[in-house]
Amino acid sequence: MQISLSAQQPFIFLNAVRSHGWWQLAPFDFDEQASLLRYVLRLSTGKVVDLNIREAPGGIGVEVKGKLSKREQAEIEERVGWMFGLERDFSSFYAAVRHEPKLSHVESKAYGRLLRSPTFFEDVIKTILTTNTLWGATKRMNLNLIAQFGDPWPADPDRKAFPTPERLAAVPPDVLREETRLGYRAPYIQTLAERVASGDLDVESFKTSDLPTLELRKKLMKIKGVGSYAAANLLMILGRGDFIPLDTWALKLVSHEWHDGQPVTPADVEAAFADWGEWKGMAYWFWDWKYQGD
DNA sequence: GGTAGACCTGGACGC
DNA sequence: GCGTCCAGGTCTACC
């Protein structure tokens, strides 16, 4: 079955996919040559499908093998629409940065969207997995979680969906810690899964929250394992671009951009973008940095 | 409110 | 092959 979804323009599929590292994390699987993004999705009915997502005129096309009920099709449309932020309008961001040479490229490249997971639960866990570790370990921990606790896609059981809160909540803590190599993050992940599964915490409601960003940030930081960096990252994913995800990479970027590679402090990073107000995080994220890595 | 130290894993390096 | 060091954010205890 083929589903077509239109996007608020401008929209460039490849730039939306590669807006940050999520495309490298299962159950995403990106074929660069074919410009095809695959994702194994568990629908609310429990059915597991493989989404084949490509650029299409005016937006994206989603191909799913087999028949789908109207309800299933609607759920896929809603989830994929959220993942790509298809309805988002960045015209005020583009207008705000138009005269900054380091950001003048954003409109032509249709920057602004950050690839999301279909559930915010998944995005919170993946963000916790990025903290205090290297990217390779993040990918490994995420893969372990999915391989051990995700529901398989029937046509290829090696490909699995991201685990549900209920499934993770039921895993014994020592198993989560030892077998997925989550280390000290295991109790954070399990507590979150338990709270979501029991209904104590509705993380999906964060997607549509009309709370002021500062209040939303406080709520995010009440989740164990989510500190200032993770909260800023999650706010960016939610479309609130006014905090900088301040990690060691941010220090490096600012150091090379304005301080000749000399050590800088978090305050220096904040100061560099202080004038951007509500666009602070967005300006940082899409800045045309001198430093591109060692 | 600010800060020091602990928390884990895995890669790099020296022997 | 083994031991040591280091990188990477957040939490807790303490001041």
PDB file of C-alpha atoms (C1' of nucleotides) in Angstrom:
ATOM      1  CA  MET A   1       0.000   0.000   0.000  1.00  0.00           C
ATOM      2  CA  GLN A   2       1.226   3.470  -0.905  1.00  0.00           C
ATOM      3  CA  ILE A   3       0.485   6.526   1.237  1.00  0.00           C
ATOM      4  CA  SER A   4       1.231  10.087   0.102  1.00  0.00           C
ATOM      5  CA  LEU A   5       1.731  12.867   2.611  1.00  0.00           C
ATOM      6  CA  SER A   6       2.196  16.527   1.790  1.00  0.00           C
ATOM      7  CA  ALA A   7       4.600  18.774   3.665  1.00  0.00           C
ATOM      8  CA  GLN A   8       4.557  22.435   4.506  1.00  0.00           C
ATOM      9  CA  GLN A   9       7.105  23.952   2.118  1.00  0.00           C
ATOM     10  CA  PRO A  10      10.015  24.246   1.925  1.00  0.00           C
ATOM     11  CA  PHE A  11      10.723  20.591   2.538  1.00  0.00           C
ATOM     12  CA  ILE A  12      13.778  18.563   1.544  1.00  0.00           C
ATOM     13  CA  PHE A  13      13.512  14.908   2.524  1.00  0.00           C
ATOM     14  CA  LEU A  14      17.240  14.245   2.808  1.00  0.00           C
ATOM     15  CA  ASN A  15      17.841  17.272   5.021  1.00  0.00           C
ATOM     16  CA  ALA A  16      14.964  16.326   7.281  1.00  0.00           C
ATOM     17  CA  VAL A  17      16.317  12.779   7.631  1.00  0.00           C
ATOM     18  CA  ARG A  18      19.856  13.934   8.358  1.00  0.00           C
ATOM     19  CA  SER A  19      18.885  16.797  10.659  1.00  0.00           C
ATOM     20  CA  HIS A  20      20.541  14.933  13.531  1.00  0.00           C
ATOM     21  CA  GLY A  21      21.777  11.461  14.387  1.00  0.00           C
ATOM     22  CA  TRP A  22      18.446   9.672  14.862  1.00  0.00           C
ATOM     23  CA  TRP A  23      18.543   8.197  11.323  1.00  0.00           C
ATOM     24  CA  GLN A  24      21.493   6.087  12.485  1.00  0.00           C
ATOM     25  CA  LEU A  25      19.523   4.582  15.361  1.00  0.00           C
ATOM     26  CA  ALA A  26      17.354   1.488  14.920  1.00  0.00           C
ATOM     27  CA  PRO A  27      14.567   0.890  14.114  1.00  0.00           C
ATOM     28  CA  PHE A  28      15.525   3.534  11.545  1.00  0.00           C
ATOM     29  CA  ASP A  29      17.542   2.128   8.669  1.00  0.00           C
ATOM     30  CA  PHE A  30      18.654   4.568   6.014  1.00  0.00           C
ATOM     31  CA  ASP A  31      19.787   3.478   2.552  1.00  0.00           C
ATOM     32  CA  GLU A  32      21.752   6.516   1.413  1.00  0.00           C
ATOM     33  CA  GLN A  33      22.175   5.392  -2.195  1.00  0.00           C
ATOM     34  CA  ALA A  34      18.476   4.742  -2.649  1.00  0.00           C
ATOM     35  CA  SER A  35      17.538   7.722  -0.454  1.00  0.00           C
ATOM     36  CA  LEU A  36      15.169   5.373   1.330  1.00  0.00           C
ATOM     37  CA  LEU A  37      14.396   5.548   5.042  1.00  0.00           C
ATOM     38  CA  ARG A  38      12.961   2.413   6.568  1.00  0.00           C
ATOM     39  CA  TYR A  39      11.391   2.190  10.003  1.00  0.00           C
ATOM     40  CA  VAL A  40       9.846  -0.782  11.809  1.00  0.00           C
ATOM     41  CA  LEU A  41       6.707   0.494  13.488  1.00  0.00           C
ATOM     42  CA  ARG A  42       4.516  -1.242  16.031  1.00  0.00           C
ATOM     43  CA  LEU A  43       0.974  -0.033  15.591  1.00  0.00           C
ATOM     44  CA  SER A  44      -1.349   0.417  18.572  1.00  0.00           C
ATOM     45  CA  THR A  45      -3.124  -2.815  17.552  1.00  0.00           C
ATOM     46  CA  GLY A  46       0.157  -4.687  18.046  1.00  0.00           C
ATOM     47  CA  LYS A  47       0.689  -5.231  14.323  1.00  0.00           C
ATOM     48  CA  VAL A  48       4.289  -4.595  13.230  1.00  0.00           C
ATOM     49  CA  VAL A  49       4.877  -2.984   9.833  1.00  0.00           C
ATOM     50  CA  ASP A  50       7.927  -1.901   7.862  1.00  0.00           C
ATOM     51  CA  LEU A  51       7.616   1.659   6.570  1.00  0.00           C
ATOM     52  CA  ASN A  52       9.537   2.495   3.391  1.00  0.00           C
ATOM     53  CA  ILE A  53       9.713   6.286   3.279  1.00  0.00           C
ATOM     54  CA  ARG A  54      10.903   8.289   0.280  1.00  0.00           C
ATOM     55  CA  GLU A  55      10.722  11.813  -1.033  1.00  0.00           C
ATOM     56  CA  ALA A  56       7.659  12.419  -3.213  1.00  0.00           C
ATOM     57  CA  PRO A  57       6.304  15.492  -4.999  1.00  0.00           C
ATOM     58  CA  GLY A  58       5.232  17.980  -2.327  1.00  0.00           C
ATOM     59  CA  GLY A  59       6.234  15.755   0.585  1.00  0.00           C
ATOM     60  CA  ILE A  60       6.859  12.076   1.168  1.00  0.00           C
ATOM     61  CA  GLY A  61       5.564   8.706   0.109  1.00  0.00           C
ATOM     62  CA  VAL A  62       5.239   5.777   2.483  1.00  0.00           C
ATOM     63  CA  GLU A  63       5.111   2.253   1.153  1.00  0.00           C
ATOM     64  CA  VAL A  64       3.872  -0.530   3.410  1.00  0.00           C
ATOM     65  CA  LYS A  65       3.696  -4.149   2.306  1.00  0.00           C
ATOM     66  CA  GLY A  66       0.314  -5.815   2.637  1.00  0.00           C
ATOM     67  CA  LYS A  67      -3.167  -4.586   3.313  1.00  0.00           C
ATOM     68  CA  LEU A  68      -4.001  -2.028   5.956  1.00  0.00           C
ATOM     69  CA  SER A  69      -7.291  -1.163   7.566  1.00  0.00           C
ATOM     70  CA  LYS A  70      -8.408   2.475   7.400  1.00  0.00           C
ATOM     71  CA  ARG A  71      -7.573   2.823  11.072  1.00  0.00           C
ATOM     72  CA  GLU A  72      -4.067   1.448  10.549  1.00  0.00           C
ATOM     73  CA  GLN A  73      -3.502   3.709   7.579  1.00  0.00           C
ATOM     74  CA  ALA A  74      -4.643   6.734   9.581  1.00  0.00           C
ATOM     75  CA  GLU A  75      -2.297   5.810  12.409  1.00  0.00           C
ATOM     76  CA  ILE A  76       0.649   5.535  10.012  1.00  0.00           C
ATOM     77  CA  GLU A  77      -0.193   8.915   8.496  1.00  0.00           C
ATOM     78  CA  GLU A  78      -0.357  10.497  11.932  1.00  0.00           C
ATOM     79  CA  ARG A  79       2.888   8.918  13.129  1.00  0.00           C
ATOM     80  CA  VAL A  80       4.905   9.697  10.009  1.00  0.00           C
ATOM     81  CA  GLY A  81       3.510  13.226   9.935  1.00  0.00           C
ATOM     82  CA  TRP A  82       4.825  13.713  13.460  1.00  0.00           C
ATOM     83  CA  MET A  83       8.198  12.076  12.716  1.00  0.00           C
ATOM     84  CA  PHE A  84       8.890  14.538   9.923  1.00  0.00           C
ATOM     85  CA  GLY A  85       7.044  17.538  11.349  1.00  0.00           C
ATOM     86  CA  LEU A  86       5.286  17.788   8.013  1.00  0.00           C
ATOM     87  CA  GLU A  87       2.887  20.499   9.160  1.00  0.00           C
ATOM     88  CA  ARG A  88       5.522  22.705  10.737  1.00  0.00           C
ATOM     89  CA  ASP A  89       5.950  26.228   9.391  1.00  0.00           C
ATOM     90  CA  PHE A  90       9.407  27.752   9.808  1.00  0.00           C
ATOM     91  CA  SER A  91       8.764  31.067   8.070  1.00  0.00           C
ATOM     92  CA  SER A  92       9.250  33.128  11.238  1.00  0.00           C
ATOM     93  CA  PHE A  93      12.546  31.341  11.952  1.00  0.00           C
ATOM     94  CA  TYR A  94      13.713  32.008   8.406  1.00  0.00           C
ATOM     95  CA  ALA A  95      12.709  35.656   8.673  1.00  0.00           C
ATOM     96  CA  ALA A  96      14.556  36.019  11.991  1.00  0.00           C
ATOM     97  CA  VAL A  97      17.853  34.653  10.674  1.00  0.00           C
ATOM     98  CA  ARG A  98      17.805  35.950   7.091  1.00  0.00           C
ATOM     99  CA  HIS A  99      20.446  38.626   7.711  1.00  0.00           C
ATOM    100  CA  GLU A 100      22.872  36.386   9.578  1.00  0.00           C
ATOM    101  CA  PRO A 101      25.423  35.057   7.040  1.00  0.00           C
ATOM    102  CA  LYS A 102      25.984  31.942   9.167  1.00  0.00           C
ATOM    103  CA  LEU A 103      22.282  31.124   8.991  1.00  0.00           C
ATOM    104  CA  SER A 104      21.263  32.515   5.631  1.00  0.00           C
ATOM    105  CA  HIS A 105      21.359  29.004   4.146  1.00  0.00           C
ATOM    106  CA  VAL A 106      18.622  27.575   6.352  1.00  0.00           C
ATOM    107  CA  GLU A 107      15.645  28.446   4.151  1.00  0.00           C
ATOM    108  CA  SER A 108      17.159  27.181   0.907  1.00  0.00           C
ATOM    109  CA  LYS A 109      18.071  23.948   2.670  1.00  0.00           C
ATOM    110  CA  ALA A 110      14.675  23.764   4.380  1.00  0.00           C
ATOM    111  CA  TYR A 111      16.356  23.377   7.760  1.00  0.00           C
ATOM    112  CA  GLY A 112      14.306  23.463  10.924  1.00  0.00           C
ATOM    113  CA  ARG A 113      12.798  20.006  11.159  1.00  0.00           C
ATOM    114  CA  LEU A 114      14.420  17.414  13.399  1.00  0.00           C
ATOM    115  CA  LEU A 115      13.658  13.785  12.663  1.00  0.00           C
ATOM    116  CA  ARG A 116      11.568  12.374  15.510  1.00  0.00           C
ATOM    117  CA  SER A 117      10.588   8.943  16.685  1.00  0.00           C
ATOM    118  CA  PRO A 118       6.891   8.094  16.403  1.00  0.00           C
ATOM    119  CA  THR A 119       6.523   8.209  20.186  1.00  0.00           C
ATOM    120  CA  PHE A 120       8.034  10.710  22.571  1.00  0.00           C
ATOM    121  CA  PHE A 121       8.736   7.789  24.905  1.00  0.00           C
ATOM    122  CA  GLU A 122      11.220   6.493  22.327  1.00  0.00           C
ATOM    123  CA  ASP A 123      12.805   9.921  21.923  1.00  0.00           C
ATOM    124  CA  VAL A 124      13.271  10.313  25.690  1.00  0.00           C
ATOM    125  CA  ILE A 125      14.961   6.919  25.962  1.00  0.00           C
ATOM    126  CA  LYS A 126      17.194   7.534  22.966  1.00  0.00           C
ATOM    127  CA  THR A 127      18.187  10.903  24.380  1.00  0.00           C
ATOM    128  CA  ILE A 128      19.088   9.334  27.746  1.00  0.00           C
ATOM    129  CA  LEU A 129      21.186   6.828  25.803  1.00  0.00           C
ATOM    130  CA  THR A 130      23.188   9.697  24.275  1.00  0.00           C
ATOM    131  CA  THR A 131      24.220  11.055  27.674  1.00  0.00           C
ATOM    132  CA  ASN A 132      27.630  10.479  29.199  1.00  0.00           C
ATOM    133  CA  THR A 133      28.754   8.143  26.462  1.00  0.00           C
ATOM    134  CA  LEU A 134      30.119   8.005  22.953  1.00  0.00           C
ATOM    135  CA  TRP A 135      27.899   7.733  19.879  1.00  0.00           C
ATOM    136  CA  GLY A 136      28.993   4.170  19.164  1.00  0.00           C
ATOM    137  CA  ALA A 137      27.831   3.084  22.605  1.00  0.00           C
ATOM    138  CA  THR A 138      24.516   4.911  22.141  1.00  0.00           C
ATOM    139  CA  LYS A 139      23.900   2.957  18.937  1.00  0.00           C
ATOM    140  CA  ARG A 140      24.833  -0.300  20.649  1.00  0.00           C
ATOM    141  CA  MET A 141      22.640   0.222  23.717  1.00  0.00           C
ATOM    142  CA  ASN A 142      19.690   1.189  21.521  1.00  0.00           C
ATOM    143  CA  LEU A 143      20.225  -1.842  19.299  1.00  0.00           C
ATOM    144  CA  ASN A 144      20.422  -4.138  22.345  1.00  0.00           C
ATOM    145  CA  LEU A 145      17.132  -2.777  23.694  1.00  0.00           C
ATOM    146  CA  ILE A 146      15.386  -3.359  20.384  1.00  0.00           C
ATOM    147  CA  ALA A 147      16.971  -6.747  19.654  1.00  0.00           C
ATOM    148  CA  GLN A 148      15.990  -8.132  23.045  1.00  0.00           C
ATOM    149  CA  PHE A 149      12.663  -6.513  23.774  1.00  0.00           C
ATOM    150  CA  GLY A 150      11.225  -5.265  20.470  1.00  0.00           C
ATOM    151  CA  ASP A 151       8.389  -6.987  18.620  1.00  0.00           C
ATOM    152  CA  PRO A 152       9.614  -8.550  15.343  1.00  0.00           C
ATOM    153  CA  TRP A 153       8.404  -7.620  11.874  1.00  0.00           C
ATOM    154  CA  PRO A 154       6.896 -10.971  10.708  1.00  0.00           C
ATOM    155  CA  ALA A 155       8.419 -10.831   7.208  1.00  0.00           C
ATOM    156  CA  ASP A 156      11.932 -10.496   8.661  1.00  0.00           C
ATOM    157  CA  PRO A 157      12.045 -11.242  12.394  1.00  0.00           C
ATOM    158  CA  ASP A 158      15.566  -9.835  12.655  1.00  0.00           C
ATOM    159  CA  ARG A 159      14.068  -6.404  12.161  1.00  0.00           C
ATOM    160  CA  LYS A 160      12.186  -5.277  15.238  1.00  0.00           C
ATOM    161  CA  ALA A 161      10.155  -2.355  16.507  1.00  0.00           C
ATOM    162  CA  PHE A 162      11.168  -0.195  19.451  1.00  0.00           C
ATOM    163  CA  PRO A 163      10.026  -1.820  22.717  1.00  0.00           C
ATOM    164  CA  THR A 164       6.829  -0.623  24.338  1.00  0.00           C
ATOM    165  CA  PRO A 165       6.794   0.914  27.840  1.00  0.00           C
ATOM    166  CA  GLU A 166       4.898  -2.157  29.066  1.00  0.00           C
ATOM    167  CA  ARG A 167       7.555  -4.533  27.747  1.00  0.00           C
ATOM    168  CA  LEU A 168      10.459  -2.592  29.254  1.00  0.00           C
ATOM    169  CA  ALA A 169       8.641  -2.148  32.556  1.00  0.00           C
ATOM    170  CA  ALA A 170       8.373  -5.941  32.809  1.00  0.00           C
ATOM    171  CA  VAL A 171      12.107  -6.589  32.337  1.00  0.00           C
ATOM    172  CA  PRO A 172      13.987  -7.453  35.564  1.00  0.00           C
ATOM    173  CA  PRO A 173      16.366  -4.567  36.392  1.00  0.00           C
ATOM    174  CA  ASP A 174      19.499  -6.725  36.400  1.00  0.00           C
ATOM    175  CA  VAL A 175      18.656  -8.087  32.942  1.00  0.00           C
ATOM    176  CA  LEU A 176      18.200  -4.587  31.584  1.00  0.00           C
ATOM    177  CA  ARG A 177      21.482  -3.540  33.115  1.00  0.00           C
ATOM    178  CA  GLU A 178      23.662  -6.495  32.208  1.00  0.00           C
ATOM    179  CA  GLU A 179      22.280  -7.772  28.919  1.00  0.00           C
ATOM    180  CA  THR A 180      21.680  -4.462  27.192  1.00  0.00           C
ATOM    181  CA  ARG A 181      24.847  -2.866  28.630  1.00  0.00           C
ATOM    182  CA  LEU A 182      22.881   0.168  29.785  1.00  0.00           C
ATOM    183  CA  GLY A 183      24.962   0.402  32.950  1.00  0.00           C
ATOM    184  CA  TYR A 184      23.726   2.959  35.456  1.00  0.00           C
ATOM    185  CA  ARG A 185      21.107   4.162  32.922  1.00  0.00           C
ATOM    186  CA  ALA A 186      19.108   0.941  33.359  1.00  0.00           C
ATOM    187  CA  PRO A 187      17.124   2.121  36.429  1.00  0.00           C
ATOM    188  CA  TYR A 188      16.377   5.429  34.677  1.00  0.00           C
ATOM    189  CA  ILE A 189      14.962   3.614  31.642  1.00  0.00           C
ATOM    190  CA  GLN A 190      13.017   1.184  33.752  1.00  0.00           C
ATOM    191  CA  THR A 191      11.548   3.818  36.040  1.00  0.00           C
ATOM    192  CA  LEU A 192      10.449   5.794  32.995  1.00  0.00           C
ATOM    193  CA  ALA A 193       8.914   2.697  31.383  1.00  0.00           C
ATOM    194  CA  GLU A 194       7.082   1.823  34.605  1.00  0.00           C
ATOM    195  CA  ARG A 195       5.712   5.335  35.035  1.00  0.00           C
ATOM    196  CA  VAL A 196       4.534   5.495  31.410  1.00  0.00           C
ATOM    197  CA  ALA A 197       3.077   1.977  31.437  1.00  0.00           C
ATOM    198  CA  SER A 198       1.190   2.598  34.687  1.00  0.00           C
ATOM    199  CA  GLY A 199      -0.220   5.894  33.442  1.00  0.00           C
ATOM    200  CA  ASP A 200       1.618   7.875  36.122  1.00  0.00           C
ATOM    201  CA  LEU A 201       3.430   9.865  33.404  1.00  0.00           C
ATOM    202  CA  ASP A 202       1.937  10.716  30.017  1.00  0.00           C
ATOM    203  CA  VAL A 203       5.010  11.631  27.983  1.00  0.00           C
ATOM    204  CA  GLU A 204       3.051  11.631  24.726  1.00  0.00           C
ATOM    205  CA  SER A 205       1.087  14.633  26.002  1.00  0.00           C
ATOM    206  CA  PHE A 206       4.340  16.626  25.875  1.00  0.00           C
ATOM    207  CA  LYS A 207       3.981  16.630  22.087  1.00  0.00           C
ATOM    208  CA  THR A 208       0.952  18.872  22.210  1.00  0.00           C
ATOM    209  CA  SER A 209       1.563  20.664  25.507  1.00  0.00           C
ATOM    210  CA  ASP A 210       0.831  24.376  25.554  1.00  0.00           C
ATOM    211  CA  LEU A 211       2.911  24.903  28.694  1.00  0.00           C
ATOM    212  CA  PRO A 212       5.536  27.655  28.481  1.00  0.00           C
ATOM    213  CA  THR A 213       8.881  26.210  27.439  1.00  0.00           C
ATOM    214  CA  LEU A 214      10.414  26.842  30.859  1.00  0.00           C
ATOM    215  CA  GLU A 215       7.652  24.836  32.547  1.00  0.00           C
ATOM    216  CA  LEU A 216       7.945  22.043  30.018  1.00  0.00           C
ATOM    217  CA  ARG A 217      11.701  21.962  30.619  1.00  0.00           C
ATOM    218  CA  LYS A 218      11.095  21.573  34.358  1.00  0.00           C
ATOM    219  CA  LYS A 219       8.749  18.656  33.699  1.00  0.00           C
ATOM    220  CA  LEU A 220      11.309  16.998  31.430  1.00  0.00           C
ATOM    221  CA  MET A 221      14.038  17.419  34.028  1.00  0.00           C
ATOM    222  CA  LYS A 222      11.898  15.625  36.595  1.00  0.00           C
ATOM    223  CA  ILE A 223      12.443  12.460  34.529  1.00  0.00           C
ATOM    224  CA  LYS A 224      15.401  10.625  36.067  1.00  0.00           C
ATOM    225  CA  GLY A 225      18.319  10.669  33.653  1.00  0.00           C
ATOM    226  CA  VAL A 226      17.199  13.866  31.940  1.00  0.00           C
ATOM    227  CA  GLY A 227      19.398  16.819  32.857  1.00  0.00           C
ATOM    228  CA  SER A 228      19.896  20.168  31.173  1.00  0.00           C
ATOM    229  CA  TYR A 229      21.503  18.798  28.005  1.00  0.00           C
ATOM    230  CA  ALA A 230      18.905  16.068  27.505  1.00  0.00           C
ATOM    231  CA  ALA A 231      16.044  18.455  28.249  1.00  0.00           C
ATOM    232  CA  ALA A 232      17.300  20.956  25.667  1.00  0.00           C
ATOM    233  CA  ASN A 233      17.643  18.173  23.125  1.00  0.00           C
ATOM    234  CA  LEU A 234      14.106  16.958  23.811  1.00  0.00           C
ATOM    235  CA  LEU A 235      12.728  20.482  23.634  1.00  0.00           C
ATOM    236  CA  MET A 236      14.337  20.840  20.203  1.00  0.00           C
ATOM    237  CA  ILE A 237      12.616  17.620  19.156  1.00  0.00           C
ATOM    238  CA  LEU A 238       9.334  19.020  20.455  1.00  0.00           C
ATOM    239  CA  GLY A 239       9.852  22.113  18.334  1.00  0.00           C
ATOM    240  CA  ARG A 240      10.902  24.415  21.165  1.00  0.00           C
ATOM    241  CA  GLY A 241      14.166  25.863  19.947  1.00  0.00           C
ATOM    242  CA  ASP A 242      15.088  28.180  22.763  1.00  0.00           C
ATOM    243  CA  PHE A 243      17.608  26.118  24.758  1.00  0.00           C
ATOM    244  CA  ILE A 244      21.018  24.949  23.596  1.00  0.00           C
ATOM    245  CA  PRO A 245      21.818  21.245  24.099  1.00  0.00           C
ATOM    246  CA  LEU A 246      25.073  22.082  25.806  1.00  0.00           C
ATOM    247  CA  ASP A 247      27.460  19.152  25.633  1.00  0.00           C
ATOM    248  CA  THR A 248      31.174  18.770  24.997  1.00  0.00           C
ATOM    249  CA  TRP A 249      30.538  19.045  21.255  1.00  0.00           C
ATOM    250  CA  ALA A 250      28.941  22.465  21.743  1.00  0.00           C
ATOM    251  CA  LEU A 251      32.010  23.599  23.684  1.00  0.00           C
ATOM    252  CA  LYS A 252      34.236  22.411  20.866  1.00  0.00           C
ATOM    253  CA  LEU A 253      32.196  24.153  18.179  1.00  0.00           C
ATOM    254  CA  VAL A 254      32.131  27.484  20.003  1.00  0.00           C
ATOM    255  CA  SER A 255      35.798  27.174  20.915  1.00  0.00           C
ATOM    256  CA  HIS A 256      36.825  26.863  17.265  1.00  0.00           C
ATOM    257  CA  GLU A 257      34.285  29.400  16.013  1.00  0.00           C
ATOM    258  CA  TRP A 258      35.201  32.331  18.266  1.00  0.00           C
ATOM    259  CA  HIS A 259      38.088  31.413  20.587  1.00  0.00           C
ATOM    260  CA  ASP A 260      40.844  30.032  18.318  1.00  0.00           C
ATOM    261  CA  GLY A 261      40.349  26.519  19.670  1.00  0.00           C
ATOM    262  CA  GLN A 262      41.024  27.595  23.250  1.00  0.00           C
ATOM    263  CA  PRO A 263      38.954  26.039  26.070  1.00  0.00           C
ATOM    264  CA  VAL A 264      35.560  27.654  26.649  1.00  0.00           C
ATOM    265  CA  THR A 265      32.915  27.342  29.355  1.00  0.00           C
ATOM    266  CA  PRO A 266      29.171  26.674  29.087  1.00  0.00           C
ATOM    267  CA  ALA A 267      28.703  30.372  29.839  1.00  0.00           C
ATOM    268  CA  ASP A 268      30.681  31.211  26.679  1.00  0.00           C
ATOM    269  CA  VAL A 269      28.329  29.043  24.606  1.00  0.00           C
ATOM    270  CA  GLU A 270      25.281  30.717  26.157  1.00  0.00           C
ATOM    271  CA  ALA A 271      26.801  34.150  25.587  1.00  0.00           C
ATOM    272  CA  ALA A 272      27.498  33.391  21.925  1.00  0.00           C
ATOM    273  CA  PHE A 273      23.800  32.820  21.247  1.00  0.00           C
ATOM    274  CA  ALA A 274      22.216  35.016  23.908  1.00  0.00           C
ATOM    275  CA  ASP A 275      20.867  37.488  21.349  1.00  0.00           C
ATOM    276  CA  TRP A 276      18.849  34.832  19.513  1.00  0.00           C
ATOM    277  CA  GLY A 277      16.170  34.600  22.222  1.00  0.00           C
ATOM    278  CA  GLU A 278      13.493  32.081  21.286  1.00  0.00           C
ATOM    279  CA  TRP A 279      15.645  30.939  18.341  1.00  0.00           C
ATOM    280  CA  LYS A 280      18.743  30.321  20.464  1.00  0.00           C
ATOM    281  CA  GLY A 281      18.730  26.543  20.159  1.00  0.00           C
ATOM    282  CA  MET A 282      17.739  26.608  16.496  1.00  0.00           C
ATOM    283  CA  ALA A 283      20.478  29.115  15.671  1.00  0.00           C
ATOM    284  CA  TYR A 284      23.028  26.930  17.427  1.00  0.00           C
ATOM    285  CA  TRP A 285      21.781  23.765  15.730  1.00  0.00           C
ATOM    286  CA  PHE A 286      21.818  25.061  12.173  1.00  0.00           C
ATOM    287  CA  TRP A 287      24.803  27.423  12.458  1.00  0.00           C
ATOM    288  CA  ASP A 288      27.309  27.048   9.622  1.00  0.00           C
ATOM    289  CA  TRP A 289      30.155  25.994  11.903  1.00  0.00           C
ATOM    290  CA  LYS A 290      33.814  26.323  10.965  1.00  0.00           C
ATOM    291  CA  TYR A 291      34.668  23.200  12.941  1.00  0.00           C
ATOM    292  CA  GLN A 292      33.464  19.970  11.377  1.00  0.00           C
ATOM    293  CA  GLY A 293      35.225  17.482  13.632  1.00  0.00           C
ATOM    294  CA  ASP A 294      38.723  16.071  13.972  1.00  0.00           C
TER     295      ASP A 294
ATOM    296  C1'  DG B   1      22.465  27.831  44.265  1.00  0.00           C
ATOM    297  C1'  DG B   2      26.973  25.901  43.402  1.00  0.00           C
ATOM    298  C1'  DT B   3      30.258  22.037  43.374  1.00  0.00           C
ATOM    299  C1'  DA B   4      32.734  17.503  44.013  1.00  0.00           C
ATOM    300  C1'  DG B   5      32.610  12.878  43.338  1.00  0.00           C
ATOM    301  C1'  DA B   6      30.378   8.694  41.855  1.00  0.00           C
ATOM    302  C1'  DC B   7      28.123   6.339  38.288  1.00  0.00           C
ATOM    303  C1'  DC B   8      29.266   2.735  33.774  1.00  0.00           C
ATOM    304  C1'  DT B   9      30.971   1.296  29.337  1.00  0.00           C
ATOM    305  C1'  DG B  10      34.166   0.595  25.831  1.00  0.00           C
ATOM    306  C1'  DG B  11      37.984   2.367  23.130  1.00  0.00           C
ATOM    307  C1'  DA B  12      42.840   3.672  23.115  1.00  0.00           C
ATOM    308  C1'  DC B  13      47.179   2.991  24.712  1.00  0.00           C
ATOM    309  C1'  DG B  14      51.329   1.101  26.986  1.00  0.00           C
ATOM    310  C1'  DC B  15      53.556  -2.820  28.506  1.00  0.00           C
TER     311       DC B  15
ATOM    312  C1'  DG C   1      46.307 -10.306  26.811  1.00  0.00           C
ATOM    313  C1'  DC C   2      46.152  -7.422  30.719  1.00  0.00           C
ATOM    314  C1'  DG C   3      45.909  -3.106  33.253  1.00  0.00           C
ATOM    315  C1'  DT C   4      45.199   1.769  33.186  1.00  0.00           C
ATOM    316  C1'  DC C   5      43.368   5.956  31.548  1.00  0.00           C
ATOM    317  C1'  DC C   6      39.905   8.665  29.483  1.00  0.00           C
ATOM    318  C1'  DA C   7      35.463  10.581  27.468  1.00  0.00           C
ATOM    319  C1'  DG C   8      30.809  11.322  27.985  1.00  0.00           C
ATOM    320  C1'  DG C   9      26.005  14.036  31.275  1.00  0.00           C
ATOM    321  C1'  DT C  10      23.383  13.387  35.455  1.00  0.00           C
ATOM    322  C1'  DC C  11      22.568  12.448  40.208  1.00  0.00           C
ATOM    323  C1'  DT C  12      23.265  12.981  45.084  1.00  0.00           C
ATOM    324  C1'  DA C  13      25.307  14.770  49.051  1.00  0.00           C
ATOM    325  C1'  DC C  14      27.238  18.461  50.973  1.00  0.00           C
ATOM    326  C1'  DC C  15      28.399  23.296  51.757  1.00  0.00           C
TER     327       DC C  15
END
